[in-house]
């Protein structure tokens, strides 16, 4: 039972015997009507950190970060589909058997036509050829099987078809899977479910899953599940949570966390042959958003304010990509002009080489801004140390 007492003198609500789920719901409602977390904390007589912990906004932010991973090329996410559903799409894609036209992201919102018009929101639903896959990101089990069994018929109803030939309604349901972000007492449970009638099983649905804490970077590279590379650092959330009362341990964890993020950025050099530049950007963006996400909840934005770790956040990535595109375009234009005088092929080849060098220098400048050493930048970009030293010298002028 929830007990609420309101203190008129202090303008505070005292809450006792309130479950975590009820508390999350209360925070969610208050965030819709009260402007700042500080005001909510004052009203409930708790700290701003506690508000952030149960914040609906933070959970929404996390969902958006994870969904953004699928705003990538098929090279980035098909390996994860293969790993979950034992398919072979990535190989088919590289061999030209599977094309972009055969891959479609479907709507993830389903409006239930009840009195309140409840909206069910899935994370990702993707159609590949004639097969449909639904993937959910989840921190705990949280009655996941019940949620999945609700999604399946709602998707079927939304996309139903009446077969004149068979004289039946057809309700296509997706293949479903769950990606768990952190280990807890609930998520070892199976989410497989069965539909029964008169005690007889009509169908058995198997729900494959990935447990992030059971993976490391070697497994990501081996199985080409590149989509999950930036998600590996989510393992720190529980460690941050447990260390909140010990500042020394929390600060050490912060350093370890930032070190792992930097190392992941360095290791991205392994993927330039397998992924598109935009895919690399998305991995960087996701890492940056995770830094901001944890910084906001556990470190009161100290990382961002101190500038101790400069990440390629959204605006920087967009600017960085724009610079590269401009350099590439300039190279092509220069090639056209030079081609008129010396021959198109020779001019284009020379200017493209110059353009590629300029692009590498832009990347090198970005990596130096992130705090990487000259040696690390040289390893990633392939630029000689002499050119990097010249770049540093020119930027200091």
PDB file of N, CA and C in Angstrom, residues 357 361 368 374 383-397:
ATOM      1  N   UNK A 357      43.909  12.485 -48.849  1.00  0.00           N
ATOM      2  CA  UNK A 357      44.863  12.931 -47.826  1.00  0.00           C
ATOM      3  C   UNK A 357      44.235  13.993 -46.931  1.00  0.00           C
ATOM      4  N   UNK A 361      43.524  13.908 -42.902  1.00  0.00           N
ATOM      5  CA  UNK A 361      43.965  14.972 -41.999  1.00  0.00           C
ATOM      6  C   UNK A 361      42.810  15.485 -41.149  1.00  0.00           C
ATOM      7  N   UNK A 368      42.796  13.798 -32.571  1.00  0.00           N
ATOM      8  CA  UNK A 368      43.664  14.554 -31.656  1.00  0.00           C
ATOM      9  C   UNK A 368      42.821  15.348 -30.656  1.00  0.00           C
ATOM     10  N   UNK A 374      49.684  10.976 -30.717  1.00  0.00           N
ATOM     11  CA  UNK A 374      50.115  11.047 -32.121  1.00  0.00           C
ATOM     12  C   UNK A 374      50.281   9.637 -32.702  1.00  0.00           C
ATOM     13  N   UNK A 383      48.465   7.986 -41.544  1.00  0.00           N
ATOM     14  CA  UNK A 383      49.265   9.178 -41.822  1.00  0.00           C
ATOM     15  C   UNK A 383      50.601   9.072 -41.091  1.00  0.00           C
ATOM     16  N   UNK A 384      51.663   9.507 -41.721  1.00  0.00           N
ATOM     17  CA  UNK A 384      52.978   9.469 -41.090  1.00  0.00           C
ATOM     18  C   UNK A 384      53.078  10.469 -39.939  1.00  0.00           C
ATOM     19  N   UNK A 385      53.949  10.173 -38.986  1.00  0.00           N
ATOM     20  CA  UNK A 385      54.126  11.047 -37.821  1.00  0.00           C
ATOM     21  C   UNK A 385      54.561  12.450 -38.236  1.00  0.00           C
ATOM     22  N   UNK A 386      55.353  12.538 -39.312  1.00  0.00           N
ATOM     23  CA  UNK A 386      55.814  13.850 -39.779  1.00  0.00           C
ATOM     24  C   UNK A 386      54.623  14.720 -40.184  1.00  0.00           C
ATOM     25  N   UNK A 387      53.652  14.122 -40.901  1.00  0.00           N
ATOM     26  CA  UNK A 387      52.463  14.872 -41.314  1.00  0.00           C
ATOM     27  C   UNK A 387      51.605  15.265 -40.111  1.00  0.00           C
ATOM     28  N   UNK A 388      51.537  14.374 -39.124  1.00  0.00           N
ATOM     29  CA  UNK A 388      50.743  14.668 -37.928  1.00  0.00           C
ATOM     30  C   UNK A 388      51.372  15.816 -37.141  1.00  0.00           C
ATOM     31  N   UNK A 389      52.704  15.788 -37.018  1.00  0.00           N
ATOM     32  CA  UNK A 389      53.401  16.881 -36.329  1.00  0.00           C
ATOM     33  C   UNK A 389      53.200  18.199 -37.072  1.00  0.00           C
ATOM     34  N   UNK A 390      53.202  18.138 -38.396  1.00  0.00           N
ATOM     35  CA  UNK A 390      52.960  19.332 -39.210  1.00  0.00           C
ATOM     36  C   UNK A 390      51.538  19.843 -38.999  1.00  0.00           C
ATOM     37  N   UNK A 391      50.587  18.898 -38.890  1.00  0.00           N
ATOM     38  CA  UNK A 391      49.195  19.263 -38.636  1.00  0.00           C
ATOM     39  C   UNK A 391      49.060  19.968 -37.302  1.00  0.00           C
ATOM     40  N   UNK A 392      49.691  19.425 -36.258  1.00  0.00           N
ATOM     41  CA  UNK A 392      49.638  20.023 -34.918  1.00  0.00           C
ATOM     42  C   UNK A 392      50.255  21.425 -34.946  1.00  0.00           C
ATOM     43  N   UNK A 393      51.382  21.541 -35.640  1.00  0.00           N
ATOM     44  CA  UNK A 393      52.077  22.831 -35.726  1.00  0.00           C
ATOM     45  C   UNK A 393      51.198  23.895 -36.406  1.00  0.00           C
ATOM     46  N   UNK A 394      50.548  23.515 -37.516  1.00  0.00           N
ATOM     47  CA  UNK A 394      49.686  24.434 -38.243  1.00  0.00           C
ATOM     48  C   UNK A 394      48.476  24.861 -37.431  1.00  0.00           C
ATOM     49  N   UNK A 395      47.951  23.943 -36.616  1.00  0.00           N
ATOM     50  CA  UNK A 395      46.755  24.259 -35.815  1.00  0.00           C
ATOM     51  C   UNK A 395      47.099  25.178 -34.655  1.00  0.00           C
ATOM     52  N   UNK A 396      48.349  25.154 -34.238  1.00  0.00           N
ATOM     53  CA  UNK A 396      48.757  26.001 -33.114  1.00  0.00           C
ATOM     54  C   UNK A 396      49.055  27.424 -33.558  1.00  0.00           C
ATOM     55  N   UNK A 397      49.204  27.637 -34.860  1.00  0.00           N
ATOM     56  CA  UNK A 397      49.525  28.981 -35.351  1.00  0.00           C
ATOM     57  C   UNK A 397      48.332  29.903 -35.250  1.00  0.00           C
TER      58      UNK A 397
END
